Structures are given as C-alpha cells and as structure tokens.
Coordinates of C-alpha atoms in Angstrom, one line a residue:
Chain A
M1 CA 65.4 76.9 83.0
A2 CA 69.3 76.9 82.7
M3 CA 71.3 78.9 85.2
T4 CA 74.7 80.6 86.1
V5 CA 76.4 79.7 89.3
A6 CA 75.4 82.9 90.5
E7 CA 71.8 82.4 89.8
K8 CA 71.9 79.0 91.5
I9 CA 73.5 80.3 94.6
L10 CA 71.0 83.0 94.8
A11 CA 68.1 80.7 94.0
R12 CA 69.2 78.0 96.7
A13 CA 69.9 80.9 99.3
S14 CA 66.5 82.4 99.0
G15 CA 64.4 79.3 99.1
R16 CA 63.4 79.3 95.3
S17 CA 63.9 76.5 92.5
R18 CA 64.9 79.1 89.9
V19 CA 66.0 82.9 89.9
R20 CA 66.6 85.1 86.8
A21 CA 69.1 88.1 86.3
G22 CA 67.3 91.1 87.2
E23 CA 65.0 89.8 89.9
F24 CA 65.5 90.8 93.5
V25 CA 65.5 88.3 96.2
V26 CA 66.1 88.0 99.9
A27 CA 68.6 85.5 100.4
E28 CA 70.0 83.8 103.6
V29 CA 73.4 84.3 104.1
D30 CA 75.9 81.4 104.8
L31 CA 78.8 83.2 106.4
A32 CA 79.2 87.1 107.3
M33 CA 82.5 88.5 107.8
T34 CA 83.8 91.9 109.3
H35 CA 86.9 93.4 110.2
D36 CA 88.7 95.5 112.5
I37 CA 87.8 98.7 110.6
F38 CA 84.1 98.4 110.5
A39 CA 83.4 95.7 113.2
A40 CA 83.1 97.8 116.2
T41 CA 80.6 100.0 114.3
V42 CA 78.8 97.2 113.4
F43 CA 78.4 95.9 116.9
D44 CA 77.7 99.3 118.4
T45 CA 74.8 99.8 115.8
L46 CA 73.3 96.6 116.7
L47 CA 73.6 97.1 120.5
D48 CA 71.8 100.5 119.7
L49 CA 69.2 98.8 117.8
G50 CA 68.7 96.5 120.9
V51 CA 69.9 93.4 119.1
E52 CA 71.6 91.4 121.7
K53 CA 71.9 88.1 119.9
L54 CA 73.4 87.4 116.3
F55 CA 71.2 85.6 114.0
E56 CA 73.6 82.8 114.2
P57 CA 77.1 83.1 115.5
A58 CA 78.9 79.8 114.2
R59 CA 78.0 81.9 110.9
V60 CA 79.7 84.9 111.8
A61 CA 83.6 85.8 111.2
V62 CA 85.4 88.9 112.6
V63 CA 89.3 89.0 111.5
I64 CA 91.6 92.0 112.6
D65 CA 93.7 92.5 109.8
H66 CA 93.7 96.1 108.8
F67 CA 95.5 97.9 111.3
V68 CA 98.0 95.0 112.5
P69 CA 100.2 95.4 114.7
A70 CA 98.1 98.4 116.1
P71 CA 99.7 101.6 114.8
T72 CA 98.4 104.1 117.3
A73 CA 96.9 104.0 120.8
A74 CA 93.1 104.7 119.6
I75 CA 93.6 101.7 117.4
A76 CA 94.8 99.3 119.8
D77 CA 91.4 100.8 122.1
L78 CA 89.4 99.9 118.9
H79 CA 90.9 96.2 119.0
H80 CA 90.0 96.0 122.4
R81 CA 86.5 97.0 121.7
V82 CA 86.1 94.7 118.9
R83 CA 87.2 91.6 121.0
E84 CA 84.8 92.8 123.6
H85 CA 82.1 92.6 121.1
V86 CA 83.3 89.3 120.1
E87 CA 83.4 88.1 123.6
R88 CA 80.2 89.1 124.5
L89 CA 78.3 88.0 121.2
G90 CA 80.0 84.7 121.0
V91 CA 81.2 85.2 117.4
G92 CA 82.0 81.8 116.1
I93 CA 85.2 82.7 114.0
F94 CA 87.5 85.3 115.3
Y95 CA 91.1 85.5 114.2
D96 CA 93.1 88.5 116.1
A97 CA 95.8 90.4 115.2
G98 CA 98.6 88.9 113.1
E99 CA 96.8 85.5 112.0
G100 CA 96.7 87.3 108.7
I101 CA 94.3 89.1 106.1
S102 CA 90.7 88.0 106.2
H103 CA 90.5 86.9 102.6
Q104 CA 93.5 84.7 103.1
L105 CA 92.2 83.3 106.4
L106 CA 88.7 82.3 105.5
P107 CA 89.7 79.9 102.5
E108 CA 92.8 78.8 104.3
R109 CA 91.2 77.8 107.4
G110 CA 88.4 76.0 106.0
H111 CA 85.6 78.2 106.6
I112 CA 84.6 78.7 102.6
R113 CA 82.8 76.0 100.7
P114 CA 81.4 75.8 97.3
G115 CA 78.1 77.1 96.7
M116 CA 78.1 79.3 100.0
L117 CA 76.9 82.9 99.8
V118 CA 79.1 85.0 102.0
I119 CA 78.9 88.6 102.7
G120 CA 81.6 90.8 103.9
T121 CA 82.3 94.5 104.9
D122 CA 85.0 94.8 102.6
S123 CA 84.9 94.9 98.8
H124 CA 87.2 92.1 98.3
T125 CA 84.7 89.4 99.7
T126 CA 84.5 88.5 96.0
T127 CA 87.9 86.3 96.8
Y128 CA 85.8 83.5 98.1
G129 CA 84.7 83.1 94.4
A130 CA 87.7 81.0 93.7
L131 CA 86.1 78.1 95.7
G132 CA 83.2 78.3 94.1
A133 CA 81.1 80.4 96.4
A134 CA 79.4 83.7 95.9
G135 CA 81.2 86.2 98.0
T136 CA 80.4 90.1 97.8
G137 CA 81.0 93.1 99.8
V138 CA 78.5 95.4 101.7
G139 CA 78.5 98.1 104.0
T140 CA 78.1 98.5 107.5
S141 CA 74.1 99.0 107.7
D142 CA 73.6 95.8 105.3
M143 CA 76.1 94.0 107.6
V144 CA 73.9 95.1 111.1
Y145 CA 70.7 94.0 109.1
A146 CA 72.2 90.7 108.0
L147 CA 73.6 90.1 111.5
A148 CA 70.3 90.8 113.1
T149 CA 68.0 88.8 110.9
G150 CA 70.3 86.3 108.6
K151 CA 69.1 87.9 105.6
L152 CA 69.7 90.5 102.9
W153 CA 68.1 91.3 99.6
F154 CA 70.0 90.9 96.3
R155 CA 69.7 91.9 92.7
V156 CA 70.2 88.5 90.9
P157 CA 73.3 89.7 88.6
E158 CA 73.7 89.2 84.7
T159 CA 76.5 86.8 84.3
I160 CA 79.7 87.6 82.2
R161 CA 81.6 84.4 81.1
F162 CA 85.3 84.1 80.8
E163 CA 86.3 80.9 79.0
F164 CA 90.2 80.5 79.7
E165 CA 92.4 78.3 77.2
G166 CA 96.1 77.6 77.3
E167 CA 98.2 77.9 80.4
V168 CA 100.1 80.6 82.4
T169 CA 103.7 80.2 82.1
A170 CA 106.0 82.1 84.7
P171 CA 107.2 84.5 85.2
T172 CA 103.6 85.4 83.7
S173 CA 101.0 84.7 86.5
W174 CA 97.3 84.9 87.4
K175 CA 97.8 88.3 88.5
D176 CA 98.8 89.2 84.6
V177 CA 95.5 87.4 83.4
V178 CA 93.2 89.4 85.8
L179 CA 95.1 92.8 84.6
A180 CA 94.5 91.4 81.2
I181 CA 90.8 91.1 81.9
A182 CA 90.9 94.8 83.2
G183 CA 92.4 96.0 80.0
L184 CA 90.0 94.0 77.9
I185 CA 86.8 95.0 79.7
G186 CA 87.6 98.2 81.8
S187 CA 87.0 99.0 85.4
D188 CA 83.4 99.3 85.2
G189 CA 83.4 96.4 82.6
A190 CA 81.4 94.0 85.1
Q191 CA 79.3 96.6 87.0
Y192 CA 76.3 95.1 88.8
R193 CA 77.4 91.8 87.2
S194 CA 78.9 88.4 88.0
L195 CA 82.0 86.9 86.4
E196 CA 81.9 83.3 86.0
F197 CA 85.4 81.6 84.8
G198 CA 85.7 78.6 82.7
G199 CA 87.4 76.5 80.1
P200 CA 90.5 74.4 80.1
G201 CA 92.6 77.3 81.1
A202 CA 90.8 77.7 84.3
A203 CA 90.9 74.1 85.1
S204 CA 94.8 74.5 84.9
A205 CA 94.5 77.5 87.6
P206 CA 96.0 76.7 91.1
I207 CA 93.6 77.8 93.9
S208 CA 96.4 80.7 94.8
G209 CA 95.7 82.2 91.2
R210 CA 91.8 81.7 91.3
L211 CA 92.3 83.5 94.5
T212 CA 94.0 86.5 93.0
V213 CA 91.6 86.5 90.0
A214 CA 88.2 86.4 92.1
N215 CA 89.7 89.0 94.4
M216 CA 89.9 91.6 91.7
A217 CA 86.7 90.7 90.4
V218 CA 85.4 93.9 92.3
E219 CA 87.9 95.8 90.5
L220 CA 86.1 95.2 87.2
G221 CA 82.7 96.4 88.9
A222 CA 81.6 92.8 89.3
K223 CA 79.6 91.8 92.3
F224 CA 80.9 87.8 92.5
G225 CA 83.7 86.3 90.6
I226 CA 83.2 82.6 90.7
F227 CA 85.3 79.6 89.5
P228 CA 82.9 76.7 89.9
A229 CA 84.3 73.9 92.1
D230 CA 86.4 71.4 90.6
Q231 CA 89.3 68.6 91.5
A232 CA 91.5 71.3 92.3
T233 CA 89.0 72.9 95.0
A234 CA 88.5 69.6 96.3
A235 CA 92.4 68.9 96.7
Y236 CA 92.4 72.4 98.4
L237 CA 89.8 71.3 100.6
G238 CA 91.4 68.3 101.4
E239 CA 88.9 66.3 100.1
A240 CA 88.5 63.6 97.7
D241 CA 85.6 65.1 95.8
V242 CA 83.5 68.0 96.1
D243 CA 80.0 69.0 95.1
G244 CA 79.5 72.7 94.2
P245 CA 77.2 74.4 92.0
R246 CA 78.2 74.3 88.0
P247 CA 76.6 76.1 85.4
D248 CA 73.8 74.7 83.2
P249 CA 74.4 74.3 79.6
G250 CA 72.3 77.2 78.0
A251 CA 72.7 79.4 80.9
A252 CA 72.0 83.0 79.6
Y253 CA 75.3 85.2 79.5
A254 CA 75.2 88.9 79.1
A255 CA 78.7 88.1 77.3
T256 CA 81.3 85.5 76.9
H257 CA 84.9 86.4 76.4
H258 CA 87.7 83.8 75.1
L259 CA 91.0 84.7 76.6
D260 CA 94.2 82.6 75.4
L261 CA 96.6 82.4 78.5
A262 CA 99.4 81.4 76.4
T263 CA 99.3 84.8 74.7
L264 CA 99.9 86.7 78.0
S265 CA 102.9 88.3 79.2
P266 CA 103.8 90.5 82.4
L267 CA 101.3 93.4 82.5
V268 CA 101.4 96.7 84.8
A269 CA 98.4 98.9 85.5
L270 CA 99.6 102.6 85.4
P271 CA 98.3 105.3 87.8
H272 CA 95.7 105.6 88.4
D273 CA 93.1 103.1 87.4
V274 CA 93.3 99.3 87.1
D275 CA 92.3 99.4 83.4
R276 CA 95.3 101.2 82.6
V277 CA 97.2 98.4 81.4
V278 CA 100.4 98.1 79.4
A279 CA 103.1 95.4 79.0
A280 CA 105.6 95.7 81.8
S281 CA 108.1 96.1 79.2
E282 CA 106.6 99.1 77.7
V283 CA 106.0 101.1 80.7
G284 CA 109.4 103.2 80.2
D285 CA 111.6 104.6 82.6
V286 CA 110.0 104.9 85.6
P287 CA 112.0 105.0 89.0
I288 CA 110.4 103.5 92.0
D289 CA 110.7 104.4 95.6
Q290 CA 108.8 101.5 97.2
A291 CA 107.7 97.9 96.1
F292 CA 105.2 96.2 98.0
L293 CA 104.7 92.4 97.8
G294 CA 101.3 91.3 99.9
S295 CA 97.9 92.0 100.1
C296 CA 94.7 89.9 99.8
T297 CA 95.5 89.9 96.2
N298 CA 98.9 88.6 95.9
G299 CA 100.3 87.7 99.4
R300 CA 100.1 83.8 99.4
L301 CA 103.0 81.2 99.3
D302 CA 103.1 80.9 95.6
D303 CA 103.2 84.7 95.4
L304 CA 106.3 85.0 97.9
E305 CA 108.2 82.2 95.7
A306 CA 107.7 83.9 92.6
A307 CA 109.3 86.9 94.0
A308 CA 112.2 84.9 95.8
A309 CA 112.9 83.1 92.7
V310 CA 113.2 86.8 90.8
V311 CA 115.4 88.1 93.6
A312 CA 117.7 85.2 94.5
G313 CA 121.1 86.3 94.5
K314 CA 120.4 89.8 93.9
T315 CA 120.0 92.6 95.8
V316 CA 117.3 95.5 95.9
A317 CA 118.3 98.9 94.3
P318 CA 119.6 101.6 96.4
G319 CA 117.0 103.8 97.7
V320 CA 114.1 101.2 97.1
R321 CA 112.3 100.2 100.0
F322 CA 111.1 96.5 99.3
L323 CA 108.0 95.6 101.8
V324 CA 106.9 92.0 101.9
A325 CA 103.8 91.3 103.8
P326 CA 102.8 87.7 104.1
A327 CA 98.9 87.2 103.8
S328 CA 98.6 84.9 106.9
R329 CA 100.9 83.6 109.8
T330 CA 100.6 80.0 108.1
V331 CA 102.0 81.6 104.8
M332 CA 105.0 83.3 106.8
E333 CA 105.6 79.5 108.2
Q334 CA 105.2 78.1 104.7
A335 CA 107.8 80.8 103.2
L336 CA 110.0 80.2 105.9
A337 CA 110.0 76.6 105.6
S338 CA 110.7 76.9 101.8
G339 CA 113.3 79.4 102.3
A340 CA 111.4 82.2 100.4
I341 CA 111.6 84.5 103.4
T342 CA 115.2 84.1 103.5
T343 CA 116.2 84.7 100.1
L344 CA 113.8 87.8 100.0
V345 CA 115.4 89.1 103.3
E346 CA 118.8 88.5 101.9
A347 CA 118.0 90.6 99.0
G348 CA 117.2 93.4 101.2
A349 CA 113.3 93.1 101.8
T350 CA 111.5 94.1 104.7
I351 CA 109.1 91.7 106.4
L352 CA 105.9 93.1 107.5
A353 CA 103.2 91.6 109.8
P354 CA 100.4 89.6 108.0
G355 CA 97.9 92.3 107.3
C356 CA 96.6 95.1 104.9
G357 CA 98.3 98.1 106.1
P358 CA 100.0 99.5 103.2
C359 CA 97.5 98.5 100.6
F360 CA 94.6 100.5 101.6
G361 CA 96.7 103.7 102.8
G362 CA 96.4 102.5 106.2
H363 CA 99.8 102.5 108.1
G364 CA 103.3 100.9 107.9
G365 CA 104.7 101.6 104.6
L366 CA 103.0 104.6 102.9
L367 CA 104.0 106.6 99.8
G368 CA 104.7 110.1 100.2
P369 CA 103.9 113.2 97.8
G370 CA 105.5 112.9 94.6
E371 CA 106.7 109.2 95.4
K372 CA 106.2 106.1 92.9
G373 CA 105.6 102.7 94.2
I374 CA 104.9 99.4 92.4
S375 CA 102.7 97.2 94.1
S376 CA 101.2 93.6 94.1
S377 CA 98.0 94.7 95.4
N378 CA 94.6 95.7 93.9
R379 CA 94.0 99.3 93.8
N380 CA 96.2 102.4 92.1
F381 CA 93.6 105.4 92.8
P382 CA 95.0 108.5 94.0
G383 CA 95.9 108.4 97.5
R384 CA 95.3 104.8 97.8
M385 CA 98.7 104.1 99.6
G386 CA 99.1 107.2 101.0
S387 CA 99.9 110.6 99.6
S388 CA 97.1 111.5 96.9
E389 CA 100.4 112.8 95.0
A390 CA 102.1 109.5 94.8
E391 CA 101.7 107.2 91.9
I392 CA 101.0 103.4 92.4
Y393 CA 101.7 100.7 89.6
L394 CA 99.9 97.5 90.1
A395 CA 101.7 94.3 88.8
S396 CA 102.3 90.5 89.8
P397 CA 104.7 89.5 92.5
A398 CA 107.2 88.5 90.0
T399 CA 107.4 92.1 88.3
V400 CA 107.3 94.0 92.0
A401 CA 110.3 91.8 92.7
A402 CA 112.1 92.4 89.6
S403 CA 111.3 96.3 89.8
A404 CA 112.4 96.3 93.2
V405 CA 115.9 94.6 92.4
A406 CA 116.0 97.1 89.1
G407 CA 114.9 100.2 90.8
K408 CA 112.3 101.1 88.2
V409 CA 109.4 99.1 86.9
I410 CA 110.7 96.5 84.6
D411 CA 109.5 93.3 82.9
P412 CA 110.5 90.4 85.4
R413 CA 112.0 88.3 82.4
E414 CA 114.6 91.2 82.1
V415 CA 116.0 90.4 85.4
T416 CA 115.6 86.6 85.5
D417 CA 117.1 86.1 82.0
G418 CA 119.9 88.5 82.6
Chain B
M1 CA 62.7 112.2 101.8
D2 CA 61.6 114.3 98.9
E3 CA 61.1 112.8 95.4
V4 CA 61.9 116.2 93.7
M5 CA 65.1 118.1 94.9
R6 CA 66.3 121.6 93.6
G7 CA 69.9 122.4 94.5
R8 CA 73.1 124.1 93.6
V9 CA 75.4 121.7 91.5
W10 CA 79.1 120.4 92.0
V11 CA 80.3 118.9 88.9
F12 CA 83.0 116.0 89.0
G13 CA 84.3 113.5 86.6
D14 CA 84.5 109.5 86.0
D15 CA 85.7 107.0 88.5
I16 CA 85.4 109.0 91.7
S17 CA 86.3 106.6 93.8
T18 CA 85.9 105.7 97.7
D19 CA 89.6 106.6 98.6
L20 CA 88.6 110.1 97.1
L21 CA 85.5 110.3 98.9
S22 CA 86.5 108.6 102.3
P23 CA 90.3 108.7 102.3
G24 CA 91.9 105.5 104.1
A25 CA 93.9 107.7 106.4
Y26 CA 90.8 108.6 108.2
A27 CA 89.1 105.5 108.1
V28 CA 88.4 105.2 111.8
D29 CA 87.9 109.1 112.4
P30 CA 84.4 110.3 113.4
V31 CA 82.2 111.5 110.4
E32 CA 82.7 115.5 111.9
V33 CA 86.5 114.8 110.9
R34 CA 86.1 112.5 107.7
K35 CA 83.5 114.9 106.2
L36 CA 86.2 117.4 106.0
H37 CA 88.4 115.5 103.7
V38 CA 85.9 114.7 101.1
L39 CA 87.2 114.8 97.5
E40 CA 90.1 117.0 98.7
S41 CA 92.9 115.6 96.3
V42 CA 90.3 116.6 93.5
D43 CA 88.8 119.9 94.8
P44 CA 90.5 121.2 98.1
A45 CA 87.6 124.0 98.5
F46 CA 84.8 121.2 98.1
A47 CA 84.3 120.3 101.6
S48 CA 84.3 123.6 103.2
S49 CA 82.2 125.2 100.2
V50 CA 79.4 122.7 99.9
R51 CA 76.0 123.6 101.4
P52 CA 73.3 121.3 102.5
G53 CA 70.9 120.8 99.9
D54 CA 73.6 121.0 97.0
L55 CA 73.3 118.4 94.4
L56 CA 76.6 116.1 93.4
V57 CA 76.8 115.4 89.6
A58 CA 79.4 113.0 88.1
G59 CA 80.5 110.7 85.4
A60 CA 80.4 106.8 84.8
N61 CA 81.6 104.3 87.9
F62 CA 80.7 106.9 90.7
G63 CA 82.0 105.4 94.3
C64 CA 84.3 102.5 92.9
G65 CA 86.6 100.7 95.1
S66 CA 86.2 99.8 98.8
S67 CA 83.0 99.0 100.5
R68 CA 83.5 101.4 103.3
E69 CA 79.8 102.9 104.0
T70 CA 81.9 106.0 105.2
A71 CA 81.7 107.3 101.2
P72 CA 78.0 108.0 101.1
E73 CA 78.0 108.8 105.0
N74 CA 80.4 111.5 104.2
L75 CA 78.2 113.2 101.4
K76 CA 75.1 113.0 103.3
A77 CA 76.9 114.5 106.4
L78 CA 78.1 117.4 104.3
G79 CA 74.4 118.0 103.4
I80 CA 74.7 116.6 99.7
A81 CA 70.7 116.0 98.9
C82 CA 71.3 113.5 95.8
V83 CA 74.3 112.3 93.9
V84 CA 73.3 112.0 90.0
A85 CA 76.1 110.0 88.2
G86 CA 76.4 108.4 85.0
S87 CA 76.9 105.0 86.9
F88 CA 77.5 103.5 90.1
A89 CA 79.9 101.1 91.5
R90 CA 77.5 98.5 93.0
I91 CA 78.6 98.6 96.8
F92 CA 78.5 102.5 96.8
L93 CA 74.7 102.2 95.3
R94 CA 73.8 99.7 97.9
N95 CA 75.6 101.9 100.7
A96 CA 73.7 104.8 99.8
I97 CA 70.2 103.1 99.6
A98 CA 70.9 101.3 103.0
I99 CA 71.8 104.9 104.6
G100 CA 68.9 106.7 103.0
L101 CA 71.2 108.9 100.6
P102 CA 69.2 109.5 97.1
I103 CA 71.0 108.7 93.8
L104 CA 70.0 108.9 90.3
I105 CA 71.8 107.2 87.6
C106 CA 71.6 109.5 84.4
P107 CA 74.6 109.2 82.0
D108 CA 74.0 112.7 80.5
A109 CA 73.5 115.0 83.4
P110 CA 77.2 116.1 83.6
L111 CA 76.5 117.3 79.9
I112 CA 74.0 119.8 80.9
V113 CA 75.2 121.3 84.1
D114 CA 78.4 123.2 85.2
T115 CA 79.4 123.6 89.0
G116 CA 77.5 126.6 90.2
D117 CA 74.4 125.8 88.2
E118 CA 71.0 125.1 89.6
A119 CA 69.5 121.9 88.9
E120 CA 66.6 120.0 89.8
V121 CA 66.3 116.1 90.1
D122 CA 62.9 114.1 90.2
L123 CA 63.6 110.6 91.4
T124 CA 60.1 109.3 90.4
S125 CA 60.6 110.4 86.8
G126 CA 64.2 110.2 86.6
M127 CA 64.5 113.2 84.9
F128 CA 67.4 115.9 85.6
R129 CA 66.9 119.4 84.8
N130 CA 69.3 122.7 84.3
V131 CA 66.9 125.2 86.1
A132 CA 68.4 128.3 84.0
T133 CA 68.5 126.6 80.5
G134 CA 65.7 124.5 81.1
E135 CA 67.9 121.4 79.3
T136 CA 66.9 118.0 80.7
A137 CA 68.4 114.8 80.8
R138 CA 66.2 111.5 81.6
G139 CA 68.0 109.0 84.0
E140 CA 67.2 105.6 85.0
P141 CA 64.7 105.7 88.3
L142 CA 65.9 103.0 90.8
P143 CA 63.6 99.8 91.2
P144 CA 60.9 100.0 93.3
E145 CA 62.4 97.7 95.7
M146 CA 65.4 100.0 96.3
R147 CA 63.2 103.2 96.5
Q148 CA 61.1 101.4 99.5
I149 CA 64.4 101.3 101.4
L150 CA 65.3 104.9 100.5
A151 CA 61.9 106.3 101.4
A152 CA 62.1 104.4 104.5
G153 CA 65.2 106.3 105.4
G154 CA 67.2 103.2 104.9
I155 CA 67.9 99.6 105.9
L156 CA 68.0 100.2 109.5
A157 CA 64.9 102.0 109.5
T158 CA 63.3 98.9 108.1
L159 CA 64.8 96.8 110.5
R160 CA 63.5 99.3 113.3
S161 CA 60.1 98.7 112.0

C-alpha cells in the first residue's frame, strides 16, 4: 500500500509495515525535547510519579531558550532547577542559556535526521520537518509519559501535499511562501493533518527556507510539515548522500495544491491572524513602533543577511525600535563574520541574546497598549508580543527591515529600489 | 468523569488562542495566578464570574497556537466541565485529553446557545442541547482511544496504573 512520508515515519516508529491515515498507533519516540518554560514541570512531575530514570537519556534534549538571559530572579532560579534536573537525570543533549533557540540548535548541531519521530513541548517542533523528520508539539503530560516510557500515542494524519514550481526571488522569501499558503488554506486549513512539500520548487529551497516553512506548518493547524530529504538535506548534514523516507507514488492525499513560487511577492499577515494575508505594498499607511527580526521562524544567517542587504547604508526611522535576535550563538558568530551584524547595528538595530523572548510575549522587547509592531516571527494573536491592545504584523526579514527604515509597514522593494 | 453534563454556558468566537487562554506573561506562574487571566482580553469578567460546572462553547480552531498545557489546565482549574467547540487545534485537543478535560467537537453548538443559557452535553452520543429551548446540535464523539484516556482521568493516570 502506498504511503505518505508521515505514514511511513509513524509505521516505522510503531513497528508496523504499514499504517493508514485515521489509525491510532503507539510509536517509539526518537527524540524528545523540552525547554525552560516546561522542563522543570516535566521533571518535577516525573519525580512525583516515582520515575527516576529517563527512557533513554541520549534521546532527550533540554534547551534553555525562552527566558534568555533570565529577566527575573524567579526565572534565574527556575533555570537553576532545570540544570539540577538535567544533571541528575543525565540528559544527553543540553544547551544552556545563550546557545540559542531549540528549533535552530537541534538541526544546526546535527541532532535531527530524516525519518525521525521527534516530539517537543513546543508547537514549533514541526520545524524539524525541514530535514525530513516528523516533528510535533505536545504538552507536558504527554512529554512526561514519553520520557517515562519512550512511547506515545498518535493518530496517523491525513496529508495535504504542496507541489512547488518556479523559484523564489529576493526580496521575496520563503516566509512569503508560507504566508501565501496561510492565505490560501487558512489558519486551520491543515488541522490534524500533515503537510508534505515537494516539486521542483521545493528542491530549490535552501534548508533555511525549509526550516521557515516547516516551522509555520503549525500555524496552519498541521501536525507535521515535511520536506522529504534530498541532496540539499545531505549537504546540510555534511554527508555525500542521505537516506530518508520519501512518499510512494500513488500515496493518498487529502488534497494537493500547486503553487508557482515565481508569482509571489512580499506579503504581510495583518493583525490578529496569520491567515489575514495581503501584499506588503497594499497594507496602507501603518506607522510602527517596533520591528523584530528573529525567532525560530526567521532568525537564521540568511534572514539576518537579507535584512542587512535592505538596511545597508540606511538608518532606522526615528522612534522605531529595531530589535534583532540571532537564532543561535553560531548564527551570531556567522553574522559577525559576514558583516551582517555590523550593517544592522550601524543602521540602528539593537542586538538581543539568541532566544525566544519577544516572540512569545515573555520579555525583552514587548509591545505596549496601542503600539504596532512588525515581526519576522510566527504569531500575531492578541497579546502574543505583550499588550493585548497591541497590533502585530507578520512578514519576512526583508520586509521587517524595510519597515524599520521606513517607519511604517512597507514592501522591501520600495526601499531597495529607491 | 460524567458522560452527560449540564451547566451554564459561556459562548466565545473562532480562533480562541492559547495566548488568550494562558497569556505568555504568566507562563511560569502557578495555576492559581494563571487562571485569573484566562480570556481577560476578550471578557475581563470571565475568570471572576465563571463557576464550577460551567460549559465553554466556542467556534472553530479553539486553542490554536502554542503547546502550553496551561491552556486547558487553566480552564479545568476554573471548573469548566467541558469545552464544546466547532473544532480544536490539535495540540489543545491532545492536551485536554492528556489532563482529563472533556471536550466535544460540535460546529453547530454556538448557533443554539447564548452566554448564560443552560445546556446539556452528552460525550457518548455527541449531542449538545439547549435545556430551555430543547434545540439540539449533533457533535462528533471522540474516538474510543481518546475517550479511554479521558475516562481514566488523563494520560498520567494511565501511567500510574
């Protein structure tokens, strides 16, 4: 029976030769990740249940990324408790505060491979689909169960297939591709389903762009968002070739969409939903108080360089806070070496620690009541980045940077061409 | 867990996100603090007026957004007996089952009740009923695999046993 990539991964992980969408399976988890918001709760609960050992410490990852650096004494203490648990349980993969965002670090440091089943106490665990893995978010109770037993139940999802044709041309980016998809199918358009990306346009996608698209699969309601592994995946992993699950010819899809990437232009998601997508050139006059470049969606080297190319030789508009958070220490080092950070700082940007702070409304760059911000992150729900009376516009790194310079939401072509 | 529940209804719209149910600013606060901020930017009176046994009715994509289990946990702590929504974001659905918060998928439920009405929900049959008018809306009962976990009181209860 022909299977989608999601079906293949869940079949392999549950020890079955085949599974079909709609079935329930109990699958073995290849990697389980939790971060500083939930790690202490997860490990405290394990202790309460009398579980002294992790199912397989080498397959457990803990990252301190959400509150970095610790904004309060209570959070500093929380981080201390997380480190004690990590030490006590012998957690195999641990990144402390300042190393970066989990969804950047796990791919970047080689922990994600095609075909893996990965769970994380974070909705953006779908990011790992960029490398052909099935990654998905779970809550703390499911995580406790998985850490104790190594297993978790899953309903095998139906799959929606996207066939990409053509290529993305700067300043349009892969962020614009995923915003276009949001506009097309809506923020619940892939609810309970898996997204699978293919076609010649997908083959042309750099891993950074795949990470952006897979990251936001969850914003469409998806369980997974998978780019089957190919030569680009192998190159990212530093290998000559890579073996990963690919969809069978004749696999059953709930829907197949075709998207010509060459027709896309810079897009913006208006407040307060990711599927309120319009052309950046048609937003109208929206002055901004803050422009945020960063997050697990768009904090990578390619993103910082795209922003630097837009602001080079220009200055951030008066009254605009332009905040840049590289997604990891490595990204920060690379962007220092390439000159992107110098360019951004000379234009007036403030560089933040590698971490999640502003994106989830935690700390370090929030919006006040009545303020408007443009952000390269993934969500614009009321209250997401601070006050519930603030407005968030989502866009690509180039559009965020152009808007920082213009002082209002703007199509980056109006800045770069001018 | 009762399979049939009757209670006072609170009605909300589509796309009620986890940021509304569990604002990021209180992410690591104890549940006694978190529950006071549930839906405050939609209805500031909700958290202080809701009573144990009340039913929460909403439109599509309920619980969209983050993986935070504090979203269903806050509702449970406020005493919400069941969430009835047009559809649920998948992680919220998973988390509700994981902590033993009953839910029902019922797209027509918001059409037959207003906030303050009394309604009855039957998890086995999937029927939702306005007690005063007698109007009913047919929902989708959860698959048996999920109802077993709910009936046990959540996934950690299954781990204990």
